[in-house]
mmCIF file of N, CA and C in Angstrom:
data_model
loop_
_atom_site.group_PDB
_atom_site.id
_atom_site.type_symbol
_atom_site.label_atom_id
_atom_site.label_comp_id
_atom_site.label_asym_id
_atom_site.label_seq_id
_atom_site.Cartn_x
_atom_site.Cartn_y
_atom_site.Cartn_z
ATOM 1 N N MET A 275 94.384 103.875 79.628
ATOM 2 C CA MET A 275 94.473 103.455 81.015
ATOM 3 C C MET A 275 93.723 102.122 81.159
ATOM 4 N N ASP A 276 94.330 101.179 81.835
ATOM 5 C CA ASP A 276 93.690 99.882 82.035
ATOM 6 C C ASP A 276 92.665 99.964 83.169
ATOM 7 N N ALA A 277 91.930 98.861 83.363
ATOM 8 C CA ALA A 277 90.863 98.852 84.379
ATOM 9 C C ALA A 277 91.414 99.086 85.778
ATOM 10 N N ARG A 278 92.584 98.506 86.081
ATOM 11 C CA ARG A 278 93.174 98.691 87.408
ATOM 12 C C ARG A 278 93.567 100.151 87.626
ATOM 13 N N GLY A 279 94.146 100.766 86.594
ATOM 14 C CA GLY A 279 94.515 102.178 86.690
ATOM 15 C C GLY A 279 93.301 103.074 86.857
ATOM 16 N N ALA A 280 92.224 102.737 86.139
ATOM 17 C CA ALA A 280 90.989 103.525 86.254
ATOM 18 C C ALA A 280 90.392 103.378 87.653
ATOM 19 N N LEU A 281 90.447 102.169 88.209
ATOM 20 C CA LEU A 281 89.944 101.943 89.559
ATOM 21 C C LEU A 281 90.743 102.768 90.570
ATOM 22 N N GLY A 282 92.057 102.750 90.431
ATOM 23 C CA GLY A 282 92.915 103.526 91.319
ATOM 24 C C GLY A 282 92.664 105.017 91.205
ATOM 25 N N ARG A 283 92.515 105.499 89.993
ATOM 26 C CA ARG A 283 92.254 106.931 89.771
ATOM 27 C C ARG A 283 90.916 107.338 90.400
ATOM 28 N N TYR A 284 89.906 106.491 90.235
ATOM 29 C CA TYR A 284 88.601 106.778 90.824
ATOM 30 C C TYR A 284 88.704 106.841 92.353
ATOM 31 N N GLY A 285 89.412 105.888 92.942
ATOM 32 C CA GLY A 285 89.609 105.894 94.386
ATOM 33 C C GLY A 285 90.345 107.133 94.857
ATOM 34 N N GLU A 286 91.356 107.557 94.106
ATOM 35 C CA GLU A 286 92.098 108.766 94.467
ATOM 36 C C GLU A 286 91.220 110.001 94.353
ATOM 37 N N ASP A 287 90.332 110.040 93.363
ATOM 38 C CA ASP A 287 89.400 111.165 93.248
ATOM 39 C C ASP A 287 88.480 111.229 94.469
ATOM 40 N N LEU A 288 87.968 110.069 94.882
ATOM 41 C CA LEU A 288 87.109 110.030 96.073
ATOM 42 C C LEU A 288 87.889 110.438 97.320
ATOM 43 N N ALA A 289 89.133 109.975 97.425
ATOM 44 C CA ALA A 289 89.968 110.313 98.582
ATOM 45 C C ALA A 289 90.239 111.811 98.632
ATOM 46 N N ALA A 290 90.582 112.393 97.490
ATOM 47 C CA ALA A 290 90.854 113.836 97.444
ATOM 48 C C ALA A 290 89.617 114.622 97.871
ATOM 49 N N ARG A 291 88.468 114.168 97.437
ATOM 50 C CA ARG A 291 87.219 114.839 97.830
ATOM 51 C C ARG A 291 87.007 114.723 99.341
ATOM 52 N N ARG A 292 87.252 113.537 99.906
ATOM 53 C CA ARG A 292 87.078 113.330 101.353
ATOM 54 C C ARG A 292 88.022 114.232 102.140
ATOM 55 N N LEU A 293 89.276 114.315 101.718
ATOM 56 C CA LEU A 293 90.243 115.161 102.423
ATOM 57 C C LEU A 293 89.837 116.633 102.353
ATOM 58 N N THR A 294 89.380 117.054 101.195
ATOM 59 C CA THR A 294 88.934 118.441 101.022
ATOM 60 C C THR A 294 87.721 118.726 101.916
ATOM 61 N N GLU A 295 86.796 117.783 101.965
ATOM 62 C CA GLU A 295 85.618 117.949 102.829
ATOM 63 C C GLU A 295 86.009 118.004 104.299
ATOM 64 N N ALA A 296 87.142 117.389 104.655
ATOM 65 C CA ALA A 296 87.625 117.398 106.043
ATOM 66 C C ALA A 296 88.416 118.674 106.346
ATOM 67 N N GLY A 297 88.477 119.598 105.380
ATOM 68 C CA GLY A 297 89.139 120.879 105.612
ATOM 69 C C GLY A 297 90.592 120.930 105.161
ATOM 70 N N MET A 298 91.068 119.885 104.522
ATOM 71 C CA MET A 298 92.457 119.884 104.031
ATOM 72 C C MET A 298 92.512 120.490 102.641
ATOM 73 N N ARG A 299 93.716 120.904 102.262
ATOM 74 C CA ARG A 299 93.933 121.452 100.921
ATOM 75 C C ARG A 299 94.886 120.520 100.182
ATOM 76 N N VAL A 300 94.401 119.911 99.101
ATOM 77 C CA VAL A 300 95.231 119.026 98.293
ATOM 78 C C VAL A 300 96.181 119.903 97.476
ATOM 79 N N ILE A 301 97.498 119.622 97.604
ATOM 80 C CA ILE A 301 98.478 120.438 96.886
ATOM 81 C C ILE A 301 99.199 119.665 95.785
ATOM 82 N N ALA A 302 99.121 118.340 95.799
ATOM 83 C CA ALA A 302 99.718 117.539 94.726
ATOM 84 C C ALA A 302 99.068 116.168 94.705
ATOM 85 N N ARG A 303 99.039 115.609 93.500
ATOM 86 C CA ARG A 303 98.558 114.234 93.340
ATOM 87 C C ARG A 303 99.546 113.478 92.474
ATOM 88 N N ASN A 304 99.754 112.221 92.823
ATOM 89 C CA ASN A 304 100.631 111.331 92.071
ATOM 90 C C ASN A 304 102.029 111.917 91.895
ATOM 91 N N TRP A 305 102.583 112.424 93.003
ATOM 92 C CA TRP A 305 103.932 113.010 92.982
ATOM 93 C C TRP A 305 104.964 111.885 92.977
ATOM 94 N N ARG A 306 105.855 111.941 92.000
ATOM 95 C CA ARG A 306 106.885 110.913 91.854
ATOM 96 C C ARG A 306 108.253 111.496 92.177
ATOM 97 N N SER A 307 109.059 110.642 92.804
ATOM 98 C CA SER A 307 110.430 111.022 93.113
ATOM 99 C C SER A 307 111.345 109.878 92.697
ATOM 100 N N GLY A 308 111.744 109.896 91.457
ATOM 101 C CA GLY A 308 112.656 108.872 90.960
ATOM 102 C C GLY A 308 112.057 107.485 91.050
ATOM 103 N N PRO A 309 112.927 106.492 91.148
ATOM 104 C CA PRO A 309 112.446 105.110 91.157
ATOM 105 C C PRO A 309 111.872 104.669 92.498
ATOM 106 N N GLY A 310 111.888 105.543 93.494
ATOM 107 C CA GLY A 310 111.458 105.168 94.837
ATOM 108 C C GLY A 310 109.965 105.078 95.034
ATOM 109 N N GLY A 311 109.183 105.552 94.075
ATOM 110 C CA GLY A 311 107.742 105.437 94.228
ATOM 111 C C GLY A 311 107.007 106.736 94.058
ATOM 112 N N GLU A 312 105.795 106.732 94.553
ATOM 113 C CA GLU A 312 104.873 107.831 94.317
ATOM 114 C C GLU A 312 104.062 108.103 95.581
ATOM 115 N N ILE A 313 103.790 109.375 95.810
ATOM 116 C CA ILE A 313 102.846 109.772 96.853
ATOM 117 C C ILE A 313 101.518 110.025 96.146
ATOM 118 N N ASP A 314 100.473 109.322 96.578
ATOM 119 C CA ASP A 314 99.175 109.467 95.918
ATOM 120 C C ASP A 314 98.623 110.878 96.069
ATOM 121 N N ILE A 315 98.602 111.381 97.305
ATOM 122 C CA ILE A 315 98.082 112.725 97.560
ATOM 123 C C ILE A 315 98.970 113.405 98.596
ATOM 124 N N VAL A 316 99.333 114.650 98.315
ATOM 125 C CA VAL A 316 100.013 115.499 99.295
ATOM 126 C C VAL A 316 99.031 116.619 99.613
ATOM 127 N N ALA A 317 98.813 116.841 100.904
ATOM 128 C CA ALA A 317 97.829 117.845 101.313
ATOM 129 C C ALA A 317 98.365 118.650 102.483
ATOM 130 N N ARG A 318 97.694 119.749 102.764
ATOM 131 C CA ARG A 318 97.955 120.557 103.956
ATOM 132 C C ARG A 318 96.756 120.442 104.866
ATOM 133 N N ASP A 319 97.045 120.206 106.138
ATOM 134 C CA ASP A 319 96.026 120.203 107.171
ATOM 135 C C ASP A 319 96.469 121.248 108.182
ATOM 136 N N GLY A 320 96.022 122.475 107.976
ATOM 137 C CA GLY A 320 96.542 123.585 108.771
ATOM 138 C C GLY A 320 98.005 123.771 108.424
ATOM 139 N N ASP A 321 98.873 123.740 109.432
ATOM 140 C CA ASP A 321 100.313 123.899 109.216
ATOM 141 C C ASP A 321 101.023 122.574 108.956
ATOM 142 N N ALA A 322 100.291 121.475 108.998
ATOM 143 C CA ALA A 322 100.902 120.152 108.818
ATOM 144 C C ALA A 322 100.856 119.727 107.354
ATOM 145 N N LEU A 323 101.898 119.035 106.953
ATOM 146 C CA LEU A 323 101.941 118.406 105.642
ATOM 147 C C LEU A 323 101.419 116.986 105.806
ATOM 148 N N VAL A 324 100.533 116.569 104.921
ATOM 149 C CA VAL A 324 99.960 115.229 104.989
ATOM 150 C C VAL A 324 100.325 114.465 103.720
ATOM 151 N N VAL A 325 101.014 113.355 103.905
ATOM 152 C CA VAL A 325 101.318 112.428 102.825
ATOM 153 C C VAL A 325 100.269 111.334 102.932
ATOM 154 N N CYS A 326 99.494 111.158 101.875
ATOM 155 C CA CYS A 326 98.342 110.271 101.952
ATOM 156 C C CYS A 326 98.452 109.135 100.941
ATOM 157 N N GLU A 327 98.393 107.931 101.445
ATOM 158 C CA GLU A 327 98.340 106.729 100.618
ATOM 159 C C GLU A 327 96.874 106.367 100.415
ATOM 160 N N VAL A 328 96.511 106.052 99.179
ATOM 161 C CA VAL A 328 95.137 105.682 98.867
ATOM 162 C C VAL A 328 95.130 104.238 98.364
ATOM 163 N N LYS A 329 94.271 103.434 98.954
ATOM 164 C CA LYS A 329 94.110 102.047 98.528
ATOM 165 C C LYS A 329 92.641 101.835 98.180
ATOM 166 N N THR A 330 92.401 101.328 96.976
ATOM 167 C CA THR A 330 91.044 101.110 96.500
ATOM 168 C C THR A 330 90.861 99.639 96.163
ATOM 169 N N ARG A 331 89.764 99.076 96.610
ATOM 170 C CA ARG A 331 89.454 97.668 96.338
ATOM 171 C C ARG A 331 87.972 97.542 95.990
ATOM 172 N N ARG A 332 87.682 96.573 95.156
ATOM 173 C CA ARG A 332 86.288 96.183 94.946
ATOM 174 C C ARG A 332 85.901 95.277 96.105
ATOM 175 N N ALA A 333 84.648 95.319 96.493
ATOM 176 C CA ALA A 333 84.174 94.441 97.557
ATOM 177 C C ALA A 333 84.336 92.994 97.109
ATOM 178 N N GLY A 334 84.717 92.148 98.025
ATOM 179 C CA GLY A 334 84.893 90.746 97.681
ATOM 180 C C GLY A 334 85.917 90.104 98.586
ATOM 181 N N PRO A 335 86.536 89.037 98.097
ATOM 182 C CA PRO A 335 87.452 88.264 98.945
ATOM 183 C C PRO A 335 88.850 88.883 99.089
ATOM 184 N N PHE A 336 89.052 90.056 98.552
ATOM 185 C CA PHE A 336 90.369 90.679 98.593
ATOM 186 C C PHE A 336 90.661 91.285 99.956
ATOM 187 N N GLU A 337 91.936 91.509 100.212
ATOM 188 C CA GLU A 337 92.377 92.151 101.445
ATOM 189 C C GLU A 337 91.727 93.531 101.561
ATOM 190 N N HIS A 338 91.298 93.875 102.769
ATOM 191 C CA HIS A 338 90.721 95.198 102.998
ATOM 192 C C HIS A 338 91.803 96.236 102.724
ATOM 193 N N PRO A 339 91.456 97.354 102.102
ATOM 194 C CA PRO A 339 92.484 98.346 101.760
ATOM 195 C C PRO A 339 93.271 98.858 102.963
ATOM 196 N N MET A 340 92.656 98.902 104.132
ATOM 197 C CA MET A 340 93.355 99.408 105.308
ATOM 198 C C MET A 340 94.452 98.455 105.782
ATOM 199 N N ALA A 341 94.400 97.209 105.341
ATOM 200 C CA ALA A 341 95.427 96.232 105.724
ATOM 201 C C ALA A 341 96.603 96.234 104.746
ATOM 202 N N ALA A 342 96.547 97.073 103.735
ATOM 203 C CA ALA A 342 97.544 97.037 102.661
ATOM 204 C C ALA A 342 98.815 97.826 102.959
ATOM 205 N N VAL A 343 98.866 98.531 104.072
ATOM 206 C CA VAL A 343 100.065 99.309 104.393
ATOM 207 C C VAL A 343 100.788 98.627 105.543
ATOM 208 N N GLY A 344 101.787 97.848 105.172
ATOM 209 C CA GLY A 344 102.619 97.182 106.161
ATOM 210 C C GLY A 344 103.864 97.991 106.455
ATOM 211 N N ARG A 345 104.798 97.375 107.133
ATOM 212 C CA ARG A 345 106.022 98.058 107.534
ATOM 213 C C ARG A 345 106.825 98.580 106.334
ATOM 214 N N GLY A 346 106.967 97.751 105.300
ATOM 215 C CA GLY A 346 107.727 98.171 104.119
ATOM 216 C C GLY A 346 107.121 99.371 103.427
ATOM 217 N N LYS A 347 105.809 99.347 103.262
ATOM 218 C CA LYS A 347 105.113 100.460 102.624
ATOM 219 C C LYS A 347 105.215 101.715 103.490
ATOM 220 N N ALA A 348 105.088 101.566 104.803
ATOM 221 C CA ALA A 348 105.197 102.711 105.715
ATOM 222 C C ALA A 348 106.597 103.314 105.640
ATOM 223 N N ASP A 349 107.615 102.475 105.585
ATOM 224 C CA ASP A 349 108.990 102.976 105.458
ATOM 225 C C ASP A 349 109.170 103.746 104.152
ATOM 226 N N ARG A 350 108.611 103.210 103.067
ATOM 227 C CA ARG A 350 108.720 103.882 101.769
ATOM 228 C C ARG A 350 107.999 105.228 101.795
ATOM 229 N N LEU A 351 106.842 105.298 102.450
ATOM 230 C CA LEU A 351 106.111 106.566 102.552
ATOM 231 C C LEU A 351 106.896 107.594 103.355
ATOM 232 N N ARG A 352 107.555 107.156 104.430
ATOM 233 C CA ARG A 352 108.389 108.079 105.212
ATOM 234 C C ARG A 352 109.551 108.607 104.364
ATOM 235 N N MET A 353 110.169 107.724 103.572
ATOM 236 C CA MET A 353 111.270 108.131 102.694
ATOM 237 C C MET A 353 110.779 109.135 101.641
ATOM 238 N N LEU A 354 109.614 108.865 101.061
ATOM 239 C CA LEU A 354 109.054 109.787 100.070
ATOM 240 C C LEU A 354 108.683 111.123 100.701
ATOM 241 N N ALA A 355 108.170 111.100 101.932
ATOM 242 C CA ALA A 355 107.853 112.348 102.628
ATOM 243 C C ALA A 355 109.120 113.172 102.830
ATOM 244 N N ALA A 356 110.225 112.514 103.184
ATOM 245 C CA ALA A 356 111.496 113.218 103.367
ATOM 246 C C ALA A 356 111.961 113.837 102.046
ATOM 247 N N ARG A 357 111.775 113.112 100.955
ATOM 248 C CA ARG A 357 112.143 113.670 99.634
ATOM 249 C C ARG A 357 111.278 114.873 99.279
ATOM 250 N N TRP A 358 109.982 114.781 99.578
ATOM 251 C CA TRP A 358 109.089 115.910 99.304
ATOM 252 C C TRP A 358 109.576 117.142 100.065
ATOM 253 N N ILE A 359 109.866 116.959 101.344
ATOM 254 C CA ILE A 359 110.329 118.069 102.185
ATOM 255 C C ILE A 359 111.623 118.656 101.637
ATOM 256 N N ALA A 360 112.556 117.800 101.239
ATOM 257 C CA ALA A 360 113.831 118.274 100.687
ATOM 258 C C ALA A 360 113.619 119.047 99.385
ATOM 259 N N ASP A 361 112.675 118.598 98.569
ATOM 260 C CA ASP A 361 112.420 119.249 97.276
ATOM 261 C C ASP A 361 111.570 120.510 97.395
ATOM 262 N N HIS A 362 110.919 120.711 98.533
ATOM 263 C CA HIS A 362 109.968 121.820 98.655
ATOM 264 C C HIS A 362 110.274 122.756 99.827
ATOM 265 N N GLY A 363 111.540 122.895 100.167
ATOM 266 C CA GLY A 363 111.942 123.957 101.079
ATOM 267 C C GLY A 363 111.963 123.639 102.560
ATOM 268 N N GLY A 364 111.951 122.400 102.933
ATOM 269 C CA GLY A 364 112.073 122.066 104.346
ATOM 270 C C GLY A 364 110.762 121.716 104.999
ATOM 271 N N PRO A 365 110.850 121.302 106.262
ATOM 272 C CA PRO A 365 109.648 120.838 106.956
ATOM 273 C C PRO A 365 108.692 121.978 107.276
ATOM 274 N N PRO A 366 107.402 121.685 107.236
ATOM 275 C CA PRO A 366 106.413 122.706 107.592
ATOM 276 C C PRO A 366 106.358 122.876 109.112
ATOM 277 N N PRO A 367 105.857 124.011 109.578
ATOM 278 C CA PRO A 367 105.814 124.263 111.018
ATOM 279 C C PRO A 367 104.980 123.244 111.794
ATOM 280 N N GLY A 368 103.975 122.658 111.150
ATOM 281 C CA GLY A 368 103.104 121.710 111.831
ATOM 282 C C GLY A 368 103.555 120.266 111.723
ATOM 283 N N GLY A 369 104.722 120.041 111.132
ATOM 284 C CA GLY A 369 105.229 118.682 111.002
ATOM 285 C C GLY A 369 104.621 117.937 109.827
ATOM 286 N N VAL A 370 104.906 116.638 109.777
ATOM 287 C CA VAL A 370 104.461 115.786 108.681
ATOM 288 C C VAL A 370 103.681 114.612 109.260
ATOM 289 N N ARG A 371 102.593 114.275 108.597
ATOM 290 C CA ARG A 371 101.767 113.160 109.022
ATOM 291 C C ARG A 371 101.508 112.255 107.815
ATOM 292 N N ILE A 372 101.447 110.972 108.048
ATOM 293 C CA ILE A 372 101.120 110.030 106.976
ATOM 294 C C ILE A 372 99.749 109.451 107.263
ATOM 295 N N ASP A 373 98.841 109.654 106.313
ATOM 296 C CA ASP A 373 97.465 109.189 106.441
ATOM 297 C C ASP A 373 97.182 108.108 105.402
ATOM 298 N N LEU A 374 96.124 107.381 105.627
ATOM 299 C CA LEU A 374 95.665 106.364 104.695
ATOM 300 C C LEU A 374 94.188 106.577 104.428
ATOM 301 N N VAL A 375 93.830 106.515 103.154
ATOM 302 C CA VAL A 375 92.420 106.514 102.780
ATOM 303 C C VAL A 375 92.152 105.189 102.078
ATOM 304 N N GLY A 376 91.220 104.436 102.632
ATOM 305 C CA GLY A 376 90.799 103.176 102.031
ATOM 306 C C GLY A 376 89.444 103.350 101.390
ATOM 307 N N VAL A 377 89.319 102.854 100.164
ATOM 308 C CA VAL A 377 88.073 102.967 99.421
ATOM 309 C C VAL A 377 87.629 101.554 99.037
ATOM 310 N N VAL A 378 86.409 101.198 99.410
ATOM 311 C CA VAL A 378 85.839 99.914 99.026
ATOM 312 C C VAL A 378 84.635 100.201 98.139
ATOM 313 N N LEU A 379 84.632 99.563 96.975
ATOM 314 C CA LEU A 379 83.546 99.747 96.018
ATOM 315 C C LEU A 379 82.653 98.513 96.057
ATOM 316 N N PRO A 380 81.460 98.633 96.652
ATOM 317 C CA PRO A 380 80.558 97.484 96.716
ATOM 318 C C PRO A 380 79.942 97.208 95.349
ATOM 319 N N ARG A 381 79.362 96.041 95.211
ATOM 320 C CA ARG A 381 78.685 95.707 93.939
ATOM 321 C C ARG A 381 77.533 96.667 93.683
ATOM 322 N N ARG A 382 76.868 97.067 94.761
ATOM 323 C CA ARG A 382 75.757 98.021 94.651
ATOM 324 C C ARG A 382 75.912 99.073 95.730
ATOM 325 N N GLY A 383 75.448 100.243 95.446
ATOM 326 C CA GLY A 383 75.471 101.299 96.446
ATOM 327 C C GLY A 383 76.708 102.170 96.353
ATOM 328 N N ALA A 384 76.782 103.078 97.285
ATOM 329 C CA ALA A 384 77.847 104.086 97.290
ATOM 330 C C ALA A 384 79.167 103.498 97.790
ATOM 331 N N PRO A 385 80.282 104.023 97.299
ATOM 332 C CA PRO A 385 81.593 103.602 97.809
ATOM 333 C C PRO A 385 81.725 103.924 99.292
ATOM 334 N N VAL A 386 82.502 103.112 99.988
ATOM 335 C CA VAL A 386 82.799 103.345 101.395
ATOM 336 C C VAL A 386 84.212 103.908 101.464
ATOM 337 N N VAL A 387 84.345 105.117 102.012
ATOM 338 C CA VAL A 387 85.633 105.801 102.081
ATOM 339 C C VAL A 387 85.992 105.991 103.544
ATOM 340 N N GLU A 388 87.141 105.436 103.953
ATOM 341 C CA GLU A 388 87.626 105.559 105.327
ATOM 342 C C GLU A 388 88.936 106.334 105.323
ATOM 343 N N HIS A 389 89.064 107.280 106.239
ATOM 344 C CA HIS A 389 90.288 108.081 106.365
ATOM 345 C C HIS A 389 90.857 107.868 107.748
ATOM 346 N N VAL A 390 92.105 107.391 107.794
ATOM 347 C CA VAL A 390 92.778 107.176 109.070
ATOM 348 C C VAL A 390 93.998 108.085 109.109
ATOM 349 N N ARG A 391 94.113 108.878 110.152
ATOM 350 C CA ARG A 391 95.212 109.830 110.297
ATOM 351 C C ARG A 391 96.379 109.189 111.073
ATOM 352 N N GLY A 392 97.579 109.547 110.647
ATOM 353 C CA GLY A 392 98.772 109.147 111.387
ATOM 354 C C GLY A 392 99.018 107.664 111.429
ATOM 355 N N VAL A 393 99.025 107.002 110.281
ATOM 356 C CA VAL A 393 99.206 105.552 110.253
ATOM 357 C C VAL A 393 100.675 105.131 110.348
ATOM 358 N N ALA A 394 101.581 106.025 110.031
ATOM 359 C CA ALA A 394 103.010 105.655 110.050
ATOM 360 C C ALA A 394 103.838 106.803 110.574
#
């Protein structure tokens, strides 16, 4: 695994921990559906299905991870959520929500993990 892949994996581990601490149950990680992309984390929040995009960045001049989900990415996440539902028996009673977890790794100190619900 290259450095970028390791950084992403570390961010996803932190995100999964944050979601679990918030009372969600992680049911899949890095779920792929053909050439259309990947869902970083699929979780349950009560009766709702949560499709979670994770963006990890080192502190510095780079774009903040929360700014990394534009219209195109949101559309792709909605399409992937629909594929997940089709592959796993239909929509859950609580509906589907798309969340974003942004992870910033400072040069020193603890990572900053932000969770935003219902971004798309």
